[in-house]
mmCIF file of C-alpha atoms and ligand atoms in Angstrom:
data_model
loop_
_atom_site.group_PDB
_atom_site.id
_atom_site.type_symbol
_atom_site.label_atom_id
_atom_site.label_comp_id
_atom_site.label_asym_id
_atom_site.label_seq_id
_atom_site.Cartn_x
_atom_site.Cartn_y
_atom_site.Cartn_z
ATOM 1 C CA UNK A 30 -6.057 -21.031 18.566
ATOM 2 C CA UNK A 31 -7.546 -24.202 17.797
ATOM 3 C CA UNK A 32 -10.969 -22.183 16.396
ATOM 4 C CA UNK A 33 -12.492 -23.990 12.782
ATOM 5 C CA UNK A 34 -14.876 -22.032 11.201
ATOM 6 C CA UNK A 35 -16.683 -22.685 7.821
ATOM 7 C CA UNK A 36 -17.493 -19.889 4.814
ATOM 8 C CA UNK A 37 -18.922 -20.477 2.045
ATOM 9 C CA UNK A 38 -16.927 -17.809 0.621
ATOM 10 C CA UNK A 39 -13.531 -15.819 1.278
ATOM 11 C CA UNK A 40 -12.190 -12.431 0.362
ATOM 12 C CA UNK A 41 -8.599 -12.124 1.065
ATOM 13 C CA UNK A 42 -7.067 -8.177 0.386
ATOM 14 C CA UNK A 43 -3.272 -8.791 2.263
ATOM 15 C CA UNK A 44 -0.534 -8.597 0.436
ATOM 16 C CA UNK A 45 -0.543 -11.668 -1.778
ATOM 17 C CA UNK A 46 3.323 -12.689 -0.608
ATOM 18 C CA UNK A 47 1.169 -13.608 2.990
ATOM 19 C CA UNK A 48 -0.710 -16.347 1.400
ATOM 20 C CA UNK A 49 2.802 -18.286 1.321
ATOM 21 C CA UNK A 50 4.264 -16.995 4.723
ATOM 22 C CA UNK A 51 2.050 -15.474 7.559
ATOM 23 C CA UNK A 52 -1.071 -17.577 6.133
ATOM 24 C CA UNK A 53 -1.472 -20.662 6.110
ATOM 25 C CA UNK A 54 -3.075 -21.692 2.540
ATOM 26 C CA UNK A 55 -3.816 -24.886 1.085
ATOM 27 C CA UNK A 56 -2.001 -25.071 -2.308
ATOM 28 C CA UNK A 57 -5.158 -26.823 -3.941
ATOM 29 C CA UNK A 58 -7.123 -23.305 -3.622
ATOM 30 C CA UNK A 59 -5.223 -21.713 -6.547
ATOM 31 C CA UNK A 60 -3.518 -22.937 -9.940
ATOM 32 C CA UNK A 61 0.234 -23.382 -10.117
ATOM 33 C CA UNK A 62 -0.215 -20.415 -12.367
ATOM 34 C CA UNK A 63 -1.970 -18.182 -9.535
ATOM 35 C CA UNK A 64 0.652 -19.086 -7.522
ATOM 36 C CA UNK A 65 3.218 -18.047 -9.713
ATOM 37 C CA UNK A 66 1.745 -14.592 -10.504
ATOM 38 C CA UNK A 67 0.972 -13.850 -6.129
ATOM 39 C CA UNK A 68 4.599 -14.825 -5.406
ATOM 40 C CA UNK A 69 6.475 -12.989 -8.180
ATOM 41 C CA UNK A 70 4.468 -9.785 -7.068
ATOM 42 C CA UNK A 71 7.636 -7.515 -6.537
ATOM 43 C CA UNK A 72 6.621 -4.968 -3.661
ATOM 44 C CA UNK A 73 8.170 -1.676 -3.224
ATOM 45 C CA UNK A 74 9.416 -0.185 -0.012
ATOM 46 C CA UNK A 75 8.544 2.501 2.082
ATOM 47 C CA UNK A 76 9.513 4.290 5.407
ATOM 48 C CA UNK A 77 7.385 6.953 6.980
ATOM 49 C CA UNK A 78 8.282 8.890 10.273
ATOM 50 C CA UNK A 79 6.187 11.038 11.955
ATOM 51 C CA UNK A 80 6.340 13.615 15.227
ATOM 52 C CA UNK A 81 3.972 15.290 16.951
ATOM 53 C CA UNK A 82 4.769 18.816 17.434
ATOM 54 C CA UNK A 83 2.787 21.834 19.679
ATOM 55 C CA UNK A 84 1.948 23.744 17.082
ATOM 56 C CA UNK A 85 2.390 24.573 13.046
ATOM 57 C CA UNK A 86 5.398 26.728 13.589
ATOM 58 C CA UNK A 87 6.721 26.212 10.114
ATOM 59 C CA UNK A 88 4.115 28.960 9.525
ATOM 60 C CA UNK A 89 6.344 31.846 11.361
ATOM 61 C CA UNK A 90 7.676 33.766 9.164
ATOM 62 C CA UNK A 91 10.683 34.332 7.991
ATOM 63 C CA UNK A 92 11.786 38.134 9.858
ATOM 64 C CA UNK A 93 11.547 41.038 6.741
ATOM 65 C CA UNK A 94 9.844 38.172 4.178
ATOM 66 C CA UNK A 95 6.474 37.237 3.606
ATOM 67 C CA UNK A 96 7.500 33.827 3.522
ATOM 68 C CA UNK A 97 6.892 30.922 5.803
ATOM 69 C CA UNK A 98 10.153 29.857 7.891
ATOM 70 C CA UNK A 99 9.628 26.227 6.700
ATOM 71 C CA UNK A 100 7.531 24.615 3.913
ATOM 72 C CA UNK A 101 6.531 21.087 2.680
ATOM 73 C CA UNK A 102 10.233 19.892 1.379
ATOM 74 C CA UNK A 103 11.104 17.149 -1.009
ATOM 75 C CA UNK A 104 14.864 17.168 -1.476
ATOM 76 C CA UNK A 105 17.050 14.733 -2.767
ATOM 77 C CA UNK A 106 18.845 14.237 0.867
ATOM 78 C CA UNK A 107 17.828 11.561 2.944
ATOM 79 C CA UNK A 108 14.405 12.740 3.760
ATOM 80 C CA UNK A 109 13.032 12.562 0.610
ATOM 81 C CA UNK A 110 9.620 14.104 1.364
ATOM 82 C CA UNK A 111 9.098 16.297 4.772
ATOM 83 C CA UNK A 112 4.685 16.698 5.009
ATOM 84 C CA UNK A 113 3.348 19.192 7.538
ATOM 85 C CA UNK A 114 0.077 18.498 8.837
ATOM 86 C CA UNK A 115 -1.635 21.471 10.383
ATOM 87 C CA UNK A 116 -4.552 21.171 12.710
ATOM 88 C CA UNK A 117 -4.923 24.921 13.461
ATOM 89 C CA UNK A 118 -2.761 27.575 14.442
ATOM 90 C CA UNK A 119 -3.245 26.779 18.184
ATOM 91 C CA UNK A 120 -3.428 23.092 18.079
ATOM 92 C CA UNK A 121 -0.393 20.339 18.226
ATOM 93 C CA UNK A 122 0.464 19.687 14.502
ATOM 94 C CA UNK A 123 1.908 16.467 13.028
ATOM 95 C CA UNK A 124 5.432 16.583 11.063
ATOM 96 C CA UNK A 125 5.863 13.251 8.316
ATOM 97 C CA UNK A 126 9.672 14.244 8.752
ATOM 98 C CA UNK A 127 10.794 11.632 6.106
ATOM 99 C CA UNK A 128 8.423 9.853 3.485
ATOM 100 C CA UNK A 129 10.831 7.885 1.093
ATOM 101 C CA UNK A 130 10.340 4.937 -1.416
ATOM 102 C CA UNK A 131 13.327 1.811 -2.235
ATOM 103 C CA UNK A 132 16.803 2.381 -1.469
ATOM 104 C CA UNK A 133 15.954 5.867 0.352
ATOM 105 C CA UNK A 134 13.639 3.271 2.533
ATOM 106 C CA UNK A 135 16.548 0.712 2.837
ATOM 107 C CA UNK A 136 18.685 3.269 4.539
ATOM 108 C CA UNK A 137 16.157 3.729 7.026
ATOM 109 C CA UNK A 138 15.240 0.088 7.496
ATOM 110 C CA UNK A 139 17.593 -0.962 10.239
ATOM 111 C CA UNK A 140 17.290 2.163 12.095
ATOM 112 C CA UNK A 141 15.569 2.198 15.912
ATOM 113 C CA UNK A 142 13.073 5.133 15.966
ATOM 114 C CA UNK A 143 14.940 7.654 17.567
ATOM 115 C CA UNK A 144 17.968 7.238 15.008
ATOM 116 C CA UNK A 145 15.755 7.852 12.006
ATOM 117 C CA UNK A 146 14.530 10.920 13.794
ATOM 118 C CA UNK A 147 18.122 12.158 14.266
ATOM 119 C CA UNK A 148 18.941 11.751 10.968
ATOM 120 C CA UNK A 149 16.167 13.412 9.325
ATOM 121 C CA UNK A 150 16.277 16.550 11.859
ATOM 122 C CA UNK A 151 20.048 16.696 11.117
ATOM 123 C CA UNK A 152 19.276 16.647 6.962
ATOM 124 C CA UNK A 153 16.633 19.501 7.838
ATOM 125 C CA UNK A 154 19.053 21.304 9.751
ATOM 126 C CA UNK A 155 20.825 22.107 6.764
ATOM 127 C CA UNK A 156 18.071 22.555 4.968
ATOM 128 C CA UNK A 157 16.580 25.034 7.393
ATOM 129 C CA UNK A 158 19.467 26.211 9.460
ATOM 130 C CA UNK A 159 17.746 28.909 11.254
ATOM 131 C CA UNK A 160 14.592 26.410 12.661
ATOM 132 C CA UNK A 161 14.511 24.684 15.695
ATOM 133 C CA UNK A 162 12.160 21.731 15.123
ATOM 134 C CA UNK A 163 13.535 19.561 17.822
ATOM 135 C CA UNK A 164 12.279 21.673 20.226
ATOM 136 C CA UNK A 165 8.830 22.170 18.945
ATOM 137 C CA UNK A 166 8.260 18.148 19.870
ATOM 138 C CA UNK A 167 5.844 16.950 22.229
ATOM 139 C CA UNK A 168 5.513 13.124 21.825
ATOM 140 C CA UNK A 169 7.464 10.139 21.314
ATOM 141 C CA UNK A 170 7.962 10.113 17.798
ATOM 142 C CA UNK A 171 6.291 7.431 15.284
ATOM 143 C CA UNK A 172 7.853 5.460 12.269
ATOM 144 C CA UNK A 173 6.808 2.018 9.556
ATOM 145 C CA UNK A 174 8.440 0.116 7.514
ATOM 146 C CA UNK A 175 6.365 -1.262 5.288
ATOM 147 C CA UNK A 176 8.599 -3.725 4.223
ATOM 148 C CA UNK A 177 9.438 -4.893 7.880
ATOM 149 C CA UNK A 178 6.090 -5.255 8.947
ATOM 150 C CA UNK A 179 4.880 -9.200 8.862
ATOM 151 C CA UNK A 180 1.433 -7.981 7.860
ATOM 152 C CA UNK A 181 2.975 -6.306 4.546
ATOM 153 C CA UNK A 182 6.629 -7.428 3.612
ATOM 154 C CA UNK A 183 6.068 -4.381 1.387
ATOM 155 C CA UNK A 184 4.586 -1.077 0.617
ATOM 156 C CA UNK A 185 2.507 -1.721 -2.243
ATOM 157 C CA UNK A 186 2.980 -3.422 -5.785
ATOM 158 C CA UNK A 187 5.233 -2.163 -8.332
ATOM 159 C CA UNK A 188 5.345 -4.292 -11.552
ATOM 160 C CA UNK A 189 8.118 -4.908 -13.471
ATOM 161 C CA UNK A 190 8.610 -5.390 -17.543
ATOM 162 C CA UNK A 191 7.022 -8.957 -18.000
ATOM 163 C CA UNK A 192 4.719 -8.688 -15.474
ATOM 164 C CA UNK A 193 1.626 -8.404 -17.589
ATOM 165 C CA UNK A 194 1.126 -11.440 -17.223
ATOM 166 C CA UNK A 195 0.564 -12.098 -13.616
ATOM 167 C CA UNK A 196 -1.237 -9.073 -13.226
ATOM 168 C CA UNK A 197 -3.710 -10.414 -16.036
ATOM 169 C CA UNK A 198 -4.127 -13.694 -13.984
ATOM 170 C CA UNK A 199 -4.271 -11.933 -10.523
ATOM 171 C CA UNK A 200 -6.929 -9.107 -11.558
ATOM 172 C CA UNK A 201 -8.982 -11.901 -13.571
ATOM 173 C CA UNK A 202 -9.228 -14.446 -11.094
ATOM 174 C CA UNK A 203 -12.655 -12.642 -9.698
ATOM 175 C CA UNK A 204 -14.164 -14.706 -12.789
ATOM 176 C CA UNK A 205 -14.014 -18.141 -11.665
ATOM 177 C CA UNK A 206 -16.109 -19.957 -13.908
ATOM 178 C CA UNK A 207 -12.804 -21.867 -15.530
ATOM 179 C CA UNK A 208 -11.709 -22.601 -12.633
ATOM 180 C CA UNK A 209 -11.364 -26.324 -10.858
ATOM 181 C CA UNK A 210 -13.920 -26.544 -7.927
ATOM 182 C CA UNK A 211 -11.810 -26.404 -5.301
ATOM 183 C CA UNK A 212 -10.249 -23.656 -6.168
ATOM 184 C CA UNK A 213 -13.750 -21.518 -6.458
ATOM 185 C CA UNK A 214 -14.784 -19.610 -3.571
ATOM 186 C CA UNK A 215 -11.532 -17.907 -2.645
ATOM 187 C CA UNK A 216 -11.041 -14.169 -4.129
ATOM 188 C CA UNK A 217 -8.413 -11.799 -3.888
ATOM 189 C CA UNK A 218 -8.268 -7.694 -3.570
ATOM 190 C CA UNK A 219 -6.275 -5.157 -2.648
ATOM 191 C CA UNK A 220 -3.941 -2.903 -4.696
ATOM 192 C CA UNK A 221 -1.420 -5.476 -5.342
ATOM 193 C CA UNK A 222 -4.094 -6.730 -7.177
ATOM 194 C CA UNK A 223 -5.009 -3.976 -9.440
ATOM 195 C CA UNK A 224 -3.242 -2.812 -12.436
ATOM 196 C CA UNK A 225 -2.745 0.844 -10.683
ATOM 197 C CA UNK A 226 -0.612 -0.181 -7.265
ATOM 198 C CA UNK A 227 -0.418 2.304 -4.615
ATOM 199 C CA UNK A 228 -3.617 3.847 -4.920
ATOM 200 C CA UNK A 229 -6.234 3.031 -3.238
ATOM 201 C CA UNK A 230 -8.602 3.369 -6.101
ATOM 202 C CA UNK A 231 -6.913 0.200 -7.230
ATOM 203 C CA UNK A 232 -7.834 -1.476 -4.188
ATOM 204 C CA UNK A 233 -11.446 -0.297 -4.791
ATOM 205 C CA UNK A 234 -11.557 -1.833 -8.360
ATOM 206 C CA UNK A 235 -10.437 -5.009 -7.353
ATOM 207 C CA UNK A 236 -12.831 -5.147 -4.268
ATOM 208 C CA UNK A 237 -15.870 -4.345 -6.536
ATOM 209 C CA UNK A 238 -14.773 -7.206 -8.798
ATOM 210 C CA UNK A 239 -14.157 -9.692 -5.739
ATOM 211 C CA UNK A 240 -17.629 -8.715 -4.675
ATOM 212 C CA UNK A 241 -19.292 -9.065 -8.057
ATOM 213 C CA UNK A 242 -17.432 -13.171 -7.888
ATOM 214 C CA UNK A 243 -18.307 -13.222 -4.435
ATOM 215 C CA UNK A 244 -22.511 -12.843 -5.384
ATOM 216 C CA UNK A 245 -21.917 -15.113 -8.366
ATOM 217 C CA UNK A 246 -20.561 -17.684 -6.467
ATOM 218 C CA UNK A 247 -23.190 -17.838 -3.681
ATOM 219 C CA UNK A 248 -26.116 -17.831 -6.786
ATOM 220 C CA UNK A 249 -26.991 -14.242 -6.981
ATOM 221 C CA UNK A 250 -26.711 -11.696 -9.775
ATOM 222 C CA UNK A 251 -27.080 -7.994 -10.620
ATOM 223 C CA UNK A 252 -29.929 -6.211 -11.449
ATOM 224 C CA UNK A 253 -29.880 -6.036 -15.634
ATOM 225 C CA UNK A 254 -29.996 -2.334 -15.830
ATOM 226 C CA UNK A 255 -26.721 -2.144 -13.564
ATOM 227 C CA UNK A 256 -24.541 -4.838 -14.841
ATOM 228 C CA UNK A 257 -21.244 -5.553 -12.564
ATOM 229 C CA UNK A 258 -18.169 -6.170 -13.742
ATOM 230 C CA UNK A 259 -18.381 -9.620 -14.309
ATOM 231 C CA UNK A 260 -21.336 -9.471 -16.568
ATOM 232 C CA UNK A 261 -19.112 -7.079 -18.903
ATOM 233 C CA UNK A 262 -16.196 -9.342 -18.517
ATOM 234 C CA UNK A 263 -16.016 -10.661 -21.855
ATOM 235 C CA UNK A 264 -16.398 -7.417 -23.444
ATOM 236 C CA UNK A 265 -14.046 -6.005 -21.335
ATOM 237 C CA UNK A 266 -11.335 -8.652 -20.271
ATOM 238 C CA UNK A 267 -7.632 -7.335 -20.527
ATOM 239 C CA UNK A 268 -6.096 -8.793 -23.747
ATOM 240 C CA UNK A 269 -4.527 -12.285 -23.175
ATOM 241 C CA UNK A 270 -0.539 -12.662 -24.350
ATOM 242 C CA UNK A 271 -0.297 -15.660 -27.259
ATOM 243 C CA UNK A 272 2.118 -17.793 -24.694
ATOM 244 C CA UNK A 273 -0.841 -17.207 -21.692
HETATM 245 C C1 LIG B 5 3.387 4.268 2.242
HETATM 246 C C2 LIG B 5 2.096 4.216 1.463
HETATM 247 C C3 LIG B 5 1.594 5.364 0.910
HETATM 248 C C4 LIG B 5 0.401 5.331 0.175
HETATM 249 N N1 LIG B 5 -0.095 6.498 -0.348
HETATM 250 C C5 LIG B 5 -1.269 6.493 -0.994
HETATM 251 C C6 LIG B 5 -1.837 7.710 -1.475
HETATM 252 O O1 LIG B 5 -1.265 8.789 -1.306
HETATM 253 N N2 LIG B 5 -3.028 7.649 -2.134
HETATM 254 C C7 LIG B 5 -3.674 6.470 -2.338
HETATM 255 O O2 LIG B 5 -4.755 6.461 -2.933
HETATM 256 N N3 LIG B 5 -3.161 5.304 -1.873
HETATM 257 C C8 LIG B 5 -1.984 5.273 -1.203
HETATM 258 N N4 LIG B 5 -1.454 4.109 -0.744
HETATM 259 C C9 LIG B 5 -2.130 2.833 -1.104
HETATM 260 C C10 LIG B 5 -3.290 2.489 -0.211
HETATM 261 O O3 LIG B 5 -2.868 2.605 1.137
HETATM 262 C C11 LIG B 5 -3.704 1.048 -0.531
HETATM 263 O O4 LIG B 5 -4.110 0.971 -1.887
HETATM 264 C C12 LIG B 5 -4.872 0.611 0.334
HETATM 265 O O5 LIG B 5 -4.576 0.757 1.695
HETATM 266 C C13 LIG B 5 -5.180 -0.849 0.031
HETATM 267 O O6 LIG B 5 -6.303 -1.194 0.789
HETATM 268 P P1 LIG B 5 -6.594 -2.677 1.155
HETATM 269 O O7 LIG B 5 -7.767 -2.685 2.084
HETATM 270 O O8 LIG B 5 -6.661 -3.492 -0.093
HETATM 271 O O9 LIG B 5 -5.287 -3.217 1.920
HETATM 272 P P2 LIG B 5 -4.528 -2.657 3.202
HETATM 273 O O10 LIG B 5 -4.951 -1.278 3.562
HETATM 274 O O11 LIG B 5 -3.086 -2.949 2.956
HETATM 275 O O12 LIG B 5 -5.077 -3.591 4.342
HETATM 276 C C14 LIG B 5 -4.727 -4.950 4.424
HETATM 277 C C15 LIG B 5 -4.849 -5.303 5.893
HETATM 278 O O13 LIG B 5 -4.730 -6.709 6.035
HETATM 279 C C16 LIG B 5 -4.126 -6.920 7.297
HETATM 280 N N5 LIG B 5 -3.655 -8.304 7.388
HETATM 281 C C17 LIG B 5 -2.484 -8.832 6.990
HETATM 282 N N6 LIG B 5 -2.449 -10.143 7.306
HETATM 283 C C18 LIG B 5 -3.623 -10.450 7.895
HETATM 284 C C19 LIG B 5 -4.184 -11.642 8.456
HETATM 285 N N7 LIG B 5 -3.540 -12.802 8.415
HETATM 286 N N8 LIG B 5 -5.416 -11.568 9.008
HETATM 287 C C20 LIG B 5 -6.090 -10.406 9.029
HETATM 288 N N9 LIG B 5 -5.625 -9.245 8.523
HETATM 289 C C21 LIG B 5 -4.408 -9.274 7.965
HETATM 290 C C22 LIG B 5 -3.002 -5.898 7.308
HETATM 291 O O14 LIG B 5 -2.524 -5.690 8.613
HETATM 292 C C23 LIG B 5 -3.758 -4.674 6.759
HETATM 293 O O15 LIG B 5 -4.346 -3.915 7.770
HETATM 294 C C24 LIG B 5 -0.281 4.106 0.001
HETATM 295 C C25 LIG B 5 0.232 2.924 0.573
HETATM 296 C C26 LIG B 5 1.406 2.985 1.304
HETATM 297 C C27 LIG B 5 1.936 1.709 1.920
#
C-alpha cells in the first residue's frame, strides 16, 4: 500500500474485464474503442476438481477382461470430463474428477468443495458401479472456478458472432504508432487477446507481439534478417471491417 513506482513501459496479460474491476486504470490509457472491445470480451466458464488418490487403481483390471476397471470418461452426466493422472504404479495418482465448460460449470459454481466431490463420485458410481474411488483418497480434495476467482471472472475468451471487431482492435493494439501519447506505453497479452482463446499458444502470439511494441516503444528494433511482427504488420494486419 501506498508504493508509486514509475515504468517506462507496461505489459498487462489478466483477463482484460480486470482493467475495469480489480485494477485500477486510468481511462486516458486506452480509446473509448479499446475500452469497448476489453469489456465486451465474453469469457467462458470452467470448473475443475481434483483428488489425490494412493495409487492409479483405475488400472486393475476388470476380473476375466483385459480391460482396465476405470478409464478417462467424458459422459454427458454432470462430470463432463473425469482425467486420470498417473505418476507410477506405486506412487499417489491425481483424479480431475469433473472438468466441465458453461452451464455444466454453473451447476458447480455455488457448490463448497466437498459437495462437488459428492456429486461427481455419485455420477461415477453409476458409471462405474463396481469401483470404489472414495476410498482410494488420501488428501483433502481440490477445486476452481474460474469464473469465481477475482483474478479471472472467467476461464478464457470465447467470441461471439460480431466480435471481429474487438478482437481486431484488441490483437492490434501492440502497434501503437496511431495511437494518442498517453495512451502509448501500455500493452496487452494473454489469450483473451488472441484470436485462438484457450490455448496457450494464443497467449504466446500475443506476448511476442506485446514484446515486439514493447522494444519499439523504448527505441529499439529487430535485427533485419529476423523481422518481428510489427515490422510485417502492414503486410500482415487482419482485414479491417468498412464500419471500423
Ligand atoms: C480451465 C482451463 C483449461 C485450459 N486448458 C488448456 C489446454 O488444454 N491447452 C492450452 O494450450 N491452454 C489451455 N488453457 C489456456 C491457458 O491456460 C492460457 O492460454 C494461458 O494460461 C494464458 O497465459 P497468460 O500468462 O496470458 O495468462 P494466465 O495464465 O491467465 O495468467 C494471468 C495471471 O495474472 C494474474 N493476475 C490477475 N490480476 C492480477 C493483478 N492485479 N496483479 C498481478 N497479477 C494478476 C492471475 O492471477 C494469473 O495468474 C486453459 C485455460 C483454462 C482456464
Amino acid at each position: 500500500m501506498g508504493d508509486r513506482r514509475e515504468f517506462d513501459a507496461t505489459l498487462v496479460t489478466c483477463q482484460s474485464w480486470l482493467l475495469s474491476t480489480n485494477i485500477d486504470c486510468d481511462e486516458s490509457l486506452f480509446s473509448q474503442k479499446l475500452w469497448m472491445a476489453l469489456d465486451r470480451t465474453r469469457y467462458m466458464q470452467s470448473a475443475k476438481t481434483f483428488i489425490m488418490v494412493d495409487r492409479p487403481f483405475w488400472k486393475d483390471k476388470v476380473p476375466d477382461a483385459a480391460r482396465d476397471v476405470m478409464s478417462m470418461t467424458v459422459t454427458d452426466r454432470l462430470t463432463c470430463g473425469t482425467y486420470l493422472f498417473d505418476l507410477g504404479d506405486d506412487k499417489p495418482g491425481v483424479v480431475c474428477l469433473s472438468y466441465s465448460w458453461m452451464s455444466d460449470a454453473l451447476k458447480m459454481l455455488p457448490l463448497p468443495v466437498e459437495q462437488r466431490v459428492q456429486l461427481a463420485l455419485d455420477t461415477l458410481q453409476k458409471i462405474y458401479p463396481k469401483v470404489d474411488i472414495k476410498r482410494h483418497i488420501i488428501r483433502d480434495p481440490i477445486t476452481v472456478s474460474w469464473e469465481g476467482d477475482p483474478n479471472f471472472l472467467g476461464a478464457f475468451k470465447g467470441s461471439l458472432p460480431g466480435h471481429y471487431r474487438y478482437n481486431r482492435r484488441m490483437y492490434c493494439h501492440f502497434m501503437q504508432r496511431d495511437l494518442r501519447a498517453e495512451q502509448r506505453g501500455i500493452f496487452i497479452a494473454g489469450d483473451d487477446v488472441a484470436w485462438i482463446p484457450g490455448w496457450v499458444e494464443g497467449a504466446v502470439h500475443t506476448s511476442l507481439n506485446a514484446v515486439w511494441g514493447i522494444i519499439n516503444h523504448l527505441g529499439g528494433e529487430t535485427i533485419k534478417s529476423n523481422p518481428g511482427p510489427g515490422d510485417r504488420f502492414d503486410e500482415l494486419v487482419p482485414p479491417a471491417l468498412p464500419d471500423e
